[in-house]
Coordinates of C-alpha atoms and ligand atoms in Angstrom, one line a residue:
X157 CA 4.6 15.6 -8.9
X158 CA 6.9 17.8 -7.2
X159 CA 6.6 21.1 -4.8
X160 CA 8.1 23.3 -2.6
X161 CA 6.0 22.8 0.2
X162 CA 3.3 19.9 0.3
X163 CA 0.3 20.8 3.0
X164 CA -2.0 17.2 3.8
X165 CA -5.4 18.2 5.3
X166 CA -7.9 21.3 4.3
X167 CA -9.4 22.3 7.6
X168 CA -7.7 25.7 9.0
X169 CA -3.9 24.2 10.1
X170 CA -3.7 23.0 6.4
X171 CA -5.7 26.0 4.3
X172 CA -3.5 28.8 6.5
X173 CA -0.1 27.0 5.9
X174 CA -0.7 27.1 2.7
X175 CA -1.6 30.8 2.4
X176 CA 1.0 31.9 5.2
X177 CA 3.3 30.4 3.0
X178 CA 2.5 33.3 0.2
X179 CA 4.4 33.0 -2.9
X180 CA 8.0 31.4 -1.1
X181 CA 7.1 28.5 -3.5
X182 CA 4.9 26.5 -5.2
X183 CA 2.6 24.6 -3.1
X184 CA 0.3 21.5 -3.6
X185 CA -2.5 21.3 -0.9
X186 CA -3.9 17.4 -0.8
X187 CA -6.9 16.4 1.7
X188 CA -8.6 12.6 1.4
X189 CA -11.9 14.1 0.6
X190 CA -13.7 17.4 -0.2
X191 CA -11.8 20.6 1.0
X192 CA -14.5 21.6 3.4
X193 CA -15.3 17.8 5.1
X194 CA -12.8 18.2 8.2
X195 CA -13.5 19.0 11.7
X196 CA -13.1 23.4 10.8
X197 CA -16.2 23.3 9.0
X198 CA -18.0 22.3 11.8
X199 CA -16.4 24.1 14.5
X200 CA -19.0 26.2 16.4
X201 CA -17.6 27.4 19.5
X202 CA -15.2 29.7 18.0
X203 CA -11.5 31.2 18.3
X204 CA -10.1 32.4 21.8
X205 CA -8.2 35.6 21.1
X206 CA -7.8 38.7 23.7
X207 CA -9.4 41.5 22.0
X208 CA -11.1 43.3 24.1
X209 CA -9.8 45.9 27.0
X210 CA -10.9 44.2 29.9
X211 CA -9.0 41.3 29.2
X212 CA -5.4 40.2 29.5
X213 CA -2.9 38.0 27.5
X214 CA -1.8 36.9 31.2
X215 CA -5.4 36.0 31.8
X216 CA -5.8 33.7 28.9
X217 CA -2.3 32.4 29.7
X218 CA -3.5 31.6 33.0
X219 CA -6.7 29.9 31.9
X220 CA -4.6 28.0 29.6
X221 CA -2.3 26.8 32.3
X222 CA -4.8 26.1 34.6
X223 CA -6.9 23.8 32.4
X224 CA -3.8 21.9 31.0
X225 CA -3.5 20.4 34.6
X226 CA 0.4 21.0 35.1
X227 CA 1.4 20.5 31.7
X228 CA 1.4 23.4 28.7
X229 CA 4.9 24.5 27.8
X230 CA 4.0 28.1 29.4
X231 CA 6.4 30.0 26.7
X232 CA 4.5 28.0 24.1
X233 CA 1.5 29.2 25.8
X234 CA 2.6 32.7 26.3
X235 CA 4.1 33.1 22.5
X236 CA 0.3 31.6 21.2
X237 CA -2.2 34.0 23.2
X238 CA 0.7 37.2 22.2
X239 CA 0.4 36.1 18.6
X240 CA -3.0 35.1 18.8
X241 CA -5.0 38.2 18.1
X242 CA -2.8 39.1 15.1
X243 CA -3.8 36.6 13.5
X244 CA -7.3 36.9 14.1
X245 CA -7.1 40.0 12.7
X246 CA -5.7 38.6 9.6
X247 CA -8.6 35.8 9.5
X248 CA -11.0 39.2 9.4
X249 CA -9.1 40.8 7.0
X250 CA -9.4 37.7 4.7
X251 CA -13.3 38.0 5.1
X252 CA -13.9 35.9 7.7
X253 CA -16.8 38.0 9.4
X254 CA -17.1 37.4 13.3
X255 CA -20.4 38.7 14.6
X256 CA -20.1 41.9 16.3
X257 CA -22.2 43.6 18.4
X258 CA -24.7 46.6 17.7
X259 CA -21.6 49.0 18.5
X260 CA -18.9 47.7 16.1
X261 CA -17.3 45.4 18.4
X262 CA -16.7 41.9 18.8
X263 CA -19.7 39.7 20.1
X264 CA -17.6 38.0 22.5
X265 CA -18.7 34.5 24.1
X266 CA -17.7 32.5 26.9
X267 CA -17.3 28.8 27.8
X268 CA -15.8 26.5 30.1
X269 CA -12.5 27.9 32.1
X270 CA -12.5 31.3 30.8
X271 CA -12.4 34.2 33.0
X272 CA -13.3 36.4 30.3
X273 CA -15.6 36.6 27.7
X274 CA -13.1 35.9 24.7
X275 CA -14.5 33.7 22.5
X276 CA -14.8 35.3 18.7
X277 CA -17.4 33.4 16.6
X278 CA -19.2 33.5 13.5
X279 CA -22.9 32.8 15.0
X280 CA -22.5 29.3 15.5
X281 CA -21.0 28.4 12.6
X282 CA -17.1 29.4 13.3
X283 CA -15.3 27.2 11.1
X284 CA -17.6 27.2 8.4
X285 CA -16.6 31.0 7.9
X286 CA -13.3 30.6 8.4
X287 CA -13.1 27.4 5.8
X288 CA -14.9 29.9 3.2
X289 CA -13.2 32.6 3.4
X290 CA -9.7 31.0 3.6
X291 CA -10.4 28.9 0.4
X292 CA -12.1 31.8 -1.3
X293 CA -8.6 33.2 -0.7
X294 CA -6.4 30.6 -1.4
X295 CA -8.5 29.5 -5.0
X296 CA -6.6 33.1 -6.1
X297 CA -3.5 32.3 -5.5
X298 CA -1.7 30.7 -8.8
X299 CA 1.1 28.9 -6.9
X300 CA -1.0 26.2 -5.0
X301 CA -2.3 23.4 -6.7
X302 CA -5.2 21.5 -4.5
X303 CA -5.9 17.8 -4.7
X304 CA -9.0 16.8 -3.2
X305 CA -9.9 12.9 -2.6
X306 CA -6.2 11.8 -2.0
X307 CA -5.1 10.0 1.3
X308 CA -1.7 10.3 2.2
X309 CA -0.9 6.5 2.5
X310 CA 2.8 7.0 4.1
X311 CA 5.0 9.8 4.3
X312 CA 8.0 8.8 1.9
X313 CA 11.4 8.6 4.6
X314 CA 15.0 8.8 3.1
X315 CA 17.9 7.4 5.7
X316 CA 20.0 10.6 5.8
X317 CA 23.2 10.9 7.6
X318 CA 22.2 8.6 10.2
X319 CA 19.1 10.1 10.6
X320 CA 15.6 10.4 8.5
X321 CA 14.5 12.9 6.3
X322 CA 10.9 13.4 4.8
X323 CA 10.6 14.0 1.1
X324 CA 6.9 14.4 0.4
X325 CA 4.0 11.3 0.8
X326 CA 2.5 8.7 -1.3
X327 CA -0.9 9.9 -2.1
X328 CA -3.9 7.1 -2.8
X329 CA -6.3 8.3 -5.1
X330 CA -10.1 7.9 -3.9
X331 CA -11.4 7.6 -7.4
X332 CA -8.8 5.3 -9.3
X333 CA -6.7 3.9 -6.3
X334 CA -3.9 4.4 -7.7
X335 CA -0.4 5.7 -5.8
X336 CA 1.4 8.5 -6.4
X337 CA 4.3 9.5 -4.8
X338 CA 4.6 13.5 -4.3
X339 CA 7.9 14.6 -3.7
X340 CA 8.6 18.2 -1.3
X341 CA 11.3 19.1 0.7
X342 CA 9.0 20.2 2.9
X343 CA 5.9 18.5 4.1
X344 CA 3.4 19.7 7.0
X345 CA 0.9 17.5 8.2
X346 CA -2.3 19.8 9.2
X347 CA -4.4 16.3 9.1
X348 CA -6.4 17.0 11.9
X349 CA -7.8 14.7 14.6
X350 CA -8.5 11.1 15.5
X351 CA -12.1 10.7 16.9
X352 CA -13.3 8.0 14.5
X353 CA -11.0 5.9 17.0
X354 CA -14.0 6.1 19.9
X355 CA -17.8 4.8 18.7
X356 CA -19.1 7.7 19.9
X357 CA -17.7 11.0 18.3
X358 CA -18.6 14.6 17.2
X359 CA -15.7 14.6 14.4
X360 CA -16.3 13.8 11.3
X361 CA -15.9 10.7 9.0
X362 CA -12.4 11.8 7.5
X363 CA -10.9 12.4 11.8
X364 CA -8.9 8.8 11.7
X365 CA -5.9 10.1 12.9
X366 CA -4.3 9.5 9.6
X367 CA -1.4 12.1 10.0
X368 CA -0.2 10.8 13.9
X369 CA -0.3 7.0 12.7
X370 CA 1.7 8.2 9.1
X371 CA 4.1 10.3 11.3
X372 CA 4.9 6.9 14.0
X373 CA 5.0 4.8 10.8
X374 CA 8.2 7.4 9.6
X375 CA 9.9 7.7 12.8
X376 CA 8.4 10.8 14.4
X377 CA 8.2 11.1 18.3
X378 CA 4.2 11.2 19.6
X379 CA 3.5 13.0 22.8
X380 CA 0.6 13.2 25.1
X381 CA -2.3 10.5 23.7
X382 CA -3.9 10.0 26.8
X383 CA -4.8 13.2 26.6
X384 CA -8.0 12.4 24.7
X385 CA -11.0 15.1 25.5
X386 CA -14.3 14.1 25.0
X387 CA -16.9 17.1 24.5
X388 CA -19.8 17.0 27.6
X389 CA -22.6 18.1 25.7
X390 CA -23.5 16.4 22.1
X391 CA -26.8 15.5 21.7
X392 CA -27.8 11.6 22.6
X393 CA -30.8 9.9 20.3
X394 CA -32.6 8.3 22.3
X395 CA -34.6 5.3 19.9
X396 CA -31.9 5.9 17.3
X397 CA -31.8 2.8 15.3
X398 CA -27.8 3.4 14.1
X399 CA -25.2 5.2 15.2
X400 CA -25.3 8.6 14.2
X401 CA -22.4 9.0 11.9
X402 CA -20.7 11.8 14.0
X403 CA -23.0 13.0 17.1
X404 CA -24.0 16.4 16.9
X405 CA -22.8 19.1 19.2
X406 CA -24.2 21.7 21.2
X407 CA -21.9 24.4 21.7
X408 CA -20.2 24.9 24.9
X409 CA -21.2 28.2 24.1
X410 CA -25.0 27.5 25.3
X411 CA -23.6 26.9 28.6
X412 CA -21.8 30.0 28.3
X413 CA -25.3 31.7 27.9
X414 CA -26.7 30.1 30.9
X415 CA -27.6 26.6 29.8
X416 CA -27.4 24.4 32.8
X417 CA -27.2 20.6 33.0
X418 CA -29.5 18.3 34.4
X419 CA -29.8 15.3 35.6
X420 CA -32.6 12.5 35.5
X421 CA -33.9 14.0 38.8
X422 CA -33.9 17.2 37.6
X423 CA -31.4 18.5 39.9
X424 CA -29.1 20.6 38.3
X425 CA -25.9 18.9 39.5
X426 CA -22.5 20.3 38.4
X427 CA -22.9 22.7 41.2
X428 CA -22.0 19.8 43.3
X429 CA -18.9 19.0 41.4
X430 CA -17.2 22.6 41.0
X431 CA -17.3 26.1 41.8
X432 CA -17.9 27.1 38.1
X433 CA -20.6 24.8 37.8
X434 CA -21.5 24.2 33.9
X435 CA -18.4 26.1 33.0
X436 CA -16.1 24.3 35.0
X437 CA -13.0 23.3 32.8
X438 CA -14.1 20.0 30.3
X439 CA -12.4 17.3 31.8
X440 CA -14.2 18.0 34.7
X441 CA -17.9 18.5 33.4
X442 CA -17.6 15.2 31.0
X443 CA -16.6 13.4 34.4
X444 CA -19.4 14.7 36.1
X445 CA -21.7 13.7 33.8
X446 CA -20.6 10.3 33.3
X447 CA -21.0 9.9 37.2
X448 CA -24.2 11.0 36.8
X449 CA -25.1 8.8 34.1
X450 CA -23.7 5.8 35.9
X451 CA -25.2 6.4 39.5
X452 CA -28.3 7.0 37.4
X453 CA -28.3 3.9 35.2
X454 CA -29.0 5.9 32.1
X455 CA -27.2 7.0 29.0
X456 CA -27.7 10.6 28.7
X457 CA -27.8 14.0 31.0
X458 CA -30.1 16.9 29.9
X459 CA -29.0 20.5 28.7
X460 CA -31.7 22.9 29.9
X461 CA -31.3 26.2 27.4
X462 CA -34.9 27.2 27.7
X463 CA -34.0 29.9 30.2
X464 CA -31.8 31.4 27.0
X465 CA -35.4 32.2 26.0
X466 CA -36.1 31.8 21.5
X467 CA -35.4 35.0 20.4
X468 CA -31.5 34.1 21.1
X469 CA -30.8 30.9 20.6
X470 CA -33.2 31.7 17.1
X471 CA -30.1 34.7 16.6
X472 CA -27.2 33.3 18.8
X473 CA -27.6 29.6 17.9
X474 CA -29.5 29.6 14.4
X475 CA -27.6 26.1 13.4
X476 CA -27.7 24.8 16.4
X477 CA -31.6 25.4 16.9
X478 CA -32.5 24.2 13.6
X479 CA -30.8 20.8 13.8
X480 CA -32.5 20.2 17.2
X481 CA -35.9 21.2 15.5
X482 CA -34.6 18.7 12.9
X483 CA -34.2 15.9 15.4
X484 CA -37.6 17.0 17.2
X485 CA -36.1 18.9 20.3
X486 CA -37.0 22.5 20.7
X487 CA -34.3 23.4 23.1
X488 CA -36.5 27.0 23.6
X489 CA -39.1 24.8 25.1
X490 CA -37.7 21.6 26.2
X491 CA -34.1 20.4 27.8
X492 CA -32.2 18.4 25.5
X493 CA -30.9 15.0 25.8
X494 CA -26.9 15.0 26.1
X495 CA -24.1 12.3 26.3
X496 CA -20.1 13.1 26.4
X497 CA -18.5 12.3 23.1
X498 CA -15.0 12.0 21.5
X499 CA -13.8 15.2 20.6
X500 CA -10.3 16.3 20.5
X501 CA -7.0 14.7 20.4
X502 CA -4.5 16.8 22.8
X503 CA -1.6 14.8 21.4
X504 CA 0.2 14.1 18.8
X505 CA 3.1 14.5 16.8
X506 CA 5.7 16.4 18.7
X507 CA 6.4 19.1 17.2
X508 CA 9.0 22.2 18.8
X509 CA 8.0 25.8 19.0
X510 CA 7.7 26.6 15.2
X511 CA 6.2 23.3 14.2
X512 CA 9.3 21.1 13.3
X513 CA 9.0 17.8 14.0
X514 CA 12.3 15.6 14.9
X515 CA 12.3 14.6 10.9
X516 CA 13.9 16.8 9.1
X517 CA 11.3 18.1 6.1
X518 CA 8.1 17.5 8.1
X519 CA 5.7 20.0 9.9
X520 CA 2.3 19.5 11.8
X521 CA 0.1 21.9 12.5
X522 CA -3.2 21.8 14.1
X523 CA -4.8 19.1 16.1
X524 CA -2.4 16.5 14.8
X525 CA 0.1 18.2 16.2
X526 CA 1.6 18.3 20.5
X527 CA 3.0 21.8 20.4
X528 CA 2.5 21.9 24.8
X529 CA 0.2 24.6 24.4
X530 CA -2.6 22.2 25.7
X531 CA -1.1 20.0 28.5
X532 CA -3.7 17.9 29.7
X533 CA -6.6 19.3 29.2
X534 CA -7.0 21.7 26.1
X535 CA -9.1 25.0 27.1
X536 CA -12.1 25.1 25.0
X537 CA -11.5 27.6 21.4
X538 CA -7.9 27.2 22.0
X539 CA -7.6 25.1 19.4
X540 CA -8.6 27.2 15.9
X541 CA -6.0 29.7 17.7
X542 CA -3.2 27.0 18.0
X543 CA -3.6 26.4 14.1
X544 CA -3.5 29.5 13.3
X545 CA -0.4 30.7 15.4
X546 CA 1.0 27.6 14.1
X547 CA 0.3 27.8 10.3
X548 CA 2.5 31.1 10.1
X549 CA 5.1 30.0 12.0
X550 CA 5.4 26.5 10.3
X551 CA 5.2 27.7 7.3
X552 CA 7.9 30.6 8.0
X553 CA 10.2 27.5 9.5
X554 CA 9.8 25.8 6.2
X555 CA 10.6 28.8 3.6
X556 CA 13.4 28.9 6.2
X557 CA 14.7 25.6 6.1
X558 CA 13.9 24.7 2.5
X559 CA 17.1 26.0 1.3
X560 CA 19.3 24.3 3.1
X561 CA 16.7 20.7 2.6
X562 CA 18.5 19.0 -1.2
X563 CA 16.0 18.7 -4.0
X564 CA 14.2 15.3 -2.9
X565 CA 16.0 12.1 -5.1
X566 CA 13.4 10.3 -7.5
X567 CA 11.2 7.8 -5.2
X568 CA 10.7 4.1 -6.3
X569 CA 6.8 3.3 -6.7
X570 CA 4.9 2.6 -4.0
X571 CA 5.7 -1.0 -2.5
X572 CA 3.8 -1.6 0.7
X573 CA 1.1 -3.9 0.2
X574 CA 0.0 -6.8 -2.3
X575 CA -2.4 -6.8 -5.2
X576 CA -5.1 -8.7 -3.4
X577 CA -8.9 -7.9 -3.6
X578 CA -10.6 -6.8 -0.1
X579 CA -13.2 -8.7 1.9
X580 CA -14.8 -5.6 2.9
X581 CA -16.7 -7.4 5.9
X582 CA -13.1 -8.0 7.0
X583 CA -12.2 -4.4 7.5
X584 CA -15.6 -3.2 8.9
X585 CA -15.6 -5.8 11.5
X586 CA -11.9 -4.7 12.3
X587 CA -13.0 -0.6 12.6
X588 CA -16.2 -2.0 14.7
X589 CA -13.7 -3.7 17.4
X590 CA -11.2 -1.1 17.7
X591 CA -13.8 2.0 18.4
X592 CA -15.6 -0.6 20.5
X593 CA -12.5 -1.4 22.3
X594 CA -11.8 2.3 22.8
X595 CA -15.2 3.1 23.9
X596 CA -15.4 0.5 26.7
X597 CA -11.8 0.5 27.9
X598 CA -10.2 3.4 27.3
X599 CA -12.9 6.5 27.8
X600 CA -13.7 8.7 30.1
X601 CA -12.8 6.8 33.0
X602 CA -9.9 4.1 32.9
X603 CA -8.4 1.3 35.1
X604 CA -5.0 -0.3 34.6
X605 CA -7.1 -4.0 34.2
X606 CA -9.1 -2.2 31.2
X607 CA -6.2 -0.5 29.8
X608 CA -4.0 -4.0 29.4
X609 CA -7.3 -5.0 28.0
X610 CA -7.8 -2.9 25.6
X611 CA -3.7 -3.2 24.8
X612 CA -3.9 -7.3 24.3
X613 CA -7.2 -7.0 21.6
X614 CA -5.7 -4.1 19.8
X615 CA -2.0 -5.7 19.2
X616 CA -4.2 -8.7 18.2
X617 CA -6.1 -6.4 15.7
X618 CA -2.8 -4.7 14.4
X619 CA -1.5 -7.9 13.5
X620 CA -4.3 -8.6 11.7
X621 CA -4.6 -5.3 9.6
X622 CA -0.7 -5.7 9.3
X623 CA -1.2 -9.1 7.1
X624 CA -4.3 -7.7 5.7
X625 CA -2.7 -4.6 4.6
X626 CA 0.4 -7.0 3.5
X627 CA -1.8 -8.6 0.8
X628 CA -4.0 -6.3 -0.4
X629 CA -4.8 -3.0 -2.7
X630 CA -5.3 -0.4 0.3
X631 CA -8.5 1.4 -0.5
X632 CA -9.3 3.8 1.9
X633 CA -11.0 1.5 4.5
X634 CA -8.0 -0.2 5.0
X635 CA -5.6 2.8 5.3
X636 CA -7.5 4.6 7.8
X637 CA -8.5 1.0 9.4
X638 CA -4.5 0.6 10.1
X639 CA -4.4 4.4 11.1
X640 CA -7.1 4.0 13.7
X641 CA -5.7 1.0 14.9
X642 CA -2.1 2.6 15.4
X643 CA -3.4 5.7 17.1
X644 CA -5.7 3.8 19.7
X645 CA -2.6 1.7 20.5
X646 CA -0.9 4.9 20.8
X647 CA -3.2 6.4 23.4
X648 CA -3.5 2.6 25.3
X649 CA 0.6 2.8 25.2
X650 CA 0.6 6.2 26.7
X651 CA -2.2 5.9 29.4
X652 CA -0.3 2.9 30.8
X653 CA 3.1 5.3 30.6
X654 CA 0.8 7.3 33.1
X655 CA 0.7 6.1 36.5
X656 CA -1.6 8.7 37.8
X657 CA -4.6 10.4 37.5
X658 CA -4.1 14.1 35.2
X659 CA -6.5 16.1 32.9
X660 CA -8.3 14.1 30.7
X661 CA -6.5 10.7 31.9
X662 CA -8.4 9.7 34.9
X663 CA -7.6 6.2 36.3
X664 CA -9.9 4.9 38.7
X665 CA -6.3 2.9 40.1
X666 CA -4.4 5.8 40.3
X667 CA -6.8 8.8 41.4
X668 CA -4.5 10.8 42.8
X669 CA -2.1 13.2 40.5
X670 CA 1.2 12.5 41.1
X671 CA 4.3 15.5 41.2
X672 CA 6.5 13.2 40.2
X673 CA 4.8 12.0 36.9
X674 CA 4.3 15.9 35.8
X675 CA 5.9 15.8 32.6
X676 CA 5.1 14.8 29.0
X677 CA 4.4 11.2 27.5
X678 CA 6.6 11.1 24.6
X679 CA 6.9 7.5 22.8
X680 CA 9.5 6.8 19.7
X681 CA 9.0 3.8 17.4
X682 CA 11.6 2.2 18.1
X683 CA 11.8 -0.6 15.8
X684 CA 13.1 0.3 12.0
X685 CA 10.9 2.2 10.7
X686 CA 10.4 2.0 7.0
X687 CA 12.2 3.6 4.9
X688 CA 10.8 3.7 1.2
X689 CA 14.0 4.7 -0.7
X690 CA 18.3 5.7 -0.5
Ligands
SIN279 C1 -17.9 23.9 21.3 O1 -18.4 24.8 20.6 O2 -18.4 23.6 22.4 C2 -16.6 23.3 20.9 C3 -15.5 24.2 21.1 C4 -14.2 23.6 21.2 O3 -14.1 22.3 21.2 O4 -13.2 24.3 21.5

């Protein structure tokens, strides 16, 4: 199989590449499961955009900066909130239909750092509408092909003038497991996040950080993976008998309403911790919580939305509200029980200011990628904007460099691993340790004693995947174990490049943030990486 330009992942980074590309080639669209299983379609918050006339680009750059602790890329952040509402636009123009108010405009929400209500969303059900409408869109467009259940295994890496070059991906099939190599002179990754990495996540099965650890694997620079935010609110089961498989979230967007936090007391304690209280930026809140949790003994913190009263969260929050019936909470009536979860990966594969990575031939877009528009501390809805300011200008970098990129050379089959049958207990007891491993040494709160920890078991679990992985038929257990396991090193690696306390990397041994540390954590693989043909 060959294409112009080959898009991995389906959530909005992926589906707007793809359609930003228009008809500069033929495209073929692959995602490891079903097109709408990603972390868009679950997306409730919504997109920050300025669109409204009390607001300000300068103001959302501001918020931007000030929750990314010292570290966005400001022109990054100033060319993404310019180019921002142009392509909200575009998403309404493609059918995606943000609620509006009773006078034609935008309902506008709030949540955590904003100093303006700019939040666009679709009730509470953001993504979803965006995912529909884009693939609506996209399913009329003859020049892209989509193949859903195919996991890009590796990215396939030519040796080119002393450098590396990116020709497309071998693709393992879900239903036959059989590998295909798919050949592009262009490739963006728009794979999404990495949460599976923690126990405790709100991202879906698919988020296992499968584009960051194929990216390392080829050679590509990744920047910023201590930078890992966990969301303050998602709702804790008390009695539950397994592990949810993702925990459910409840939108920042209810604080932004005037949900408050509680804590086992009662007290309503964030106004101890900040100014903003519940909208405080969301490093700060999940801290707070997990203090409270810990001075409390207790697993959980409780979201109080009754004073929101039923008649809006039944209108504002219909999802929401009817999940929490579903688990027997009525928030209109009751608080509900809440734990900090894994949420979003602020790093990821450096990319500069139209999505290029340092491999020629290969993009990412989206949550896989470290454009600097986050820093340390991504401002809640910034993130569906970053995809979208990134999808058109990655995929105008790639009609732009694909010219001058050769027609890709004939791959050699896929030769990475053995013919071996899996002992499945094998890889579940692997994925167990590393999310345990991440969960209890590298969360919310880290030391440097926990951090070389964590380190030791996970090199000792890599090596073990490695030979593993050496002998077997990869199915898709294996591949995303030996992503996981690469991505968690990755963020243990780049805490411990961190000798301070920034953002979302707090270190109990290093509390204090440090001027002279105010810069980004980029690591290189710096062994050979391998390359599959040339
Ligand atoms: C939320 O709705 O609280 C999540 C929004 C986000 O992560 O940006």
């Amino acid at each position: 199989m060959e294409f112009d330009l080959l898009v991995i992942g389906s959530g909005l980074a992926g589906l707007y590449t793809a359609l930003q590309f228009g008809d500069r080639g033929r495209v073929g669209l692959v995602t490891k499961r079903g097109l709408t299983d990603g972390a868009t379609a679950l997306a409730q918050g919504g997109i920050a955009a300025v669109t409204s006339p009390d607001d300000d680009v300068r103001l959302h750059a501001q918020d931007t900066i000030r929750a990314g602790a010292g570290l966005c890329h400001e022109d990054i952040v100033a060319a993404v909130v310019r180019e921002g509402p142009r392509r909200v636009a575009e998403l309404a123009q493609l059918g995606v239909e943000f609620t509006k108010e009773q006078n034609g405009d935008y309902d506008l929400s709030i949540e955590g750092g904003h100093s303006r209500r700019r939040i666009l969303h679709a009730a509470d059900l953001t993504g979803k509408a965006i995912e529909e409408a884009l693939i609506d869109t996209l399913n009329r467009r003859p020049n892209v092909d989509i193949f859903e259940h195919h996991l890009a295994l590796d990215l396939i890496v030519t040796a080119e003038n002393g450098g590396r070059r990116c020709q497309g991906a071998y693709l393992l099939s879900e239903a036959t497991g059989e590998i295909l190599p798919v050949r592009a002179p262009a490739t963006v990754l728009a794979t999404g996040g990495a949460g599976k990495v923690y126990l405790i996540t709100s991202n879906p099965d698919v988020c296992t950080g499968d584009g960051i650890a194929t990216a390392w694997r080829a050679g590509a620079a990744v920047a910023n993976m201590e930078f890992f935010q966990f969301h303050p609110t998602c709702l804790f089961r008390p009695g539950a008998k397994t592990l949810p498989e993702r925990s459910f979230l409840l939108s920042e967007s209810l604080r932004g309403e005037g949900a408050v936090l509680l804590n086992r007391e009662g007290e309503r304690f964030m106004l101890r911790y900040h100014p903003e209280a519940e909208l405080a930026p969301r490093d700060v809140v999940a801290r707070a919580i997990d203090q409270e949790m810990k001075q409390a003994g207790t697993d959980h913190v409780f979201l109080d939305a009754t004073g929101l009263g039923k008649e809006k969260l039944e209108t504002r929050f219909p999802y929401i509200f009817g999940e929490c019936l579903g688990y027997g909470i009525d928030l209109a009536s009751e608080p509900a029980p809440v734990a900090p979860s894994a949420h979003y990966c602020c790093g990821g594969v450096l990319t500069d200011e139209h999505g290029r990575t340092g491999i020629p031939g290969l993009y990412a877009v989206g949550e896989v990628a470290c454009t600097g528009l986050h820093g340390a501390n991504r401002l809640a809805s910034n993130s569906l904007l970053e995809a979208a300011v990134f999808a058109k200008r990655a995929a105008d970098a790639a009609a732009e460099d694909i010219p001058g990129l050769p027609a890709p050379a004939k791959p050699p089959p896929w030769n990475g691993a053995g013919g071996c049958d899996l002992e499945p207990v094998v890889v579940a007891h692997d994925w167990y340790l590393v999310r345990r491993t991440m969960r209890d040494f590298v969360g919310i709160v880290r030391s440097d004693p926990r951090l070389e920890m964590a380190g030791e078991r996970l090199a000792t679990i890599h090596r073990n995947v490695d030979k593993t992985f050496a002998a077997a038929r990869p199915n898709y257990d294996l591949a995303e174990l030996r992503n996981i396991v690469t991505v968690a090193q990755l963020i243990v690696r780049s805490g411990q490049a961190r000798p301070e306390s920034r953002g979302l990397h707090f270190n109990v041994d290093h509390a204090e943030t440090d001027g002279g540390c105010a810069h980004d954590t980029i690591l290189t693989y710096d062994n050979e990486a391998p390359i599959r043909y040339n």
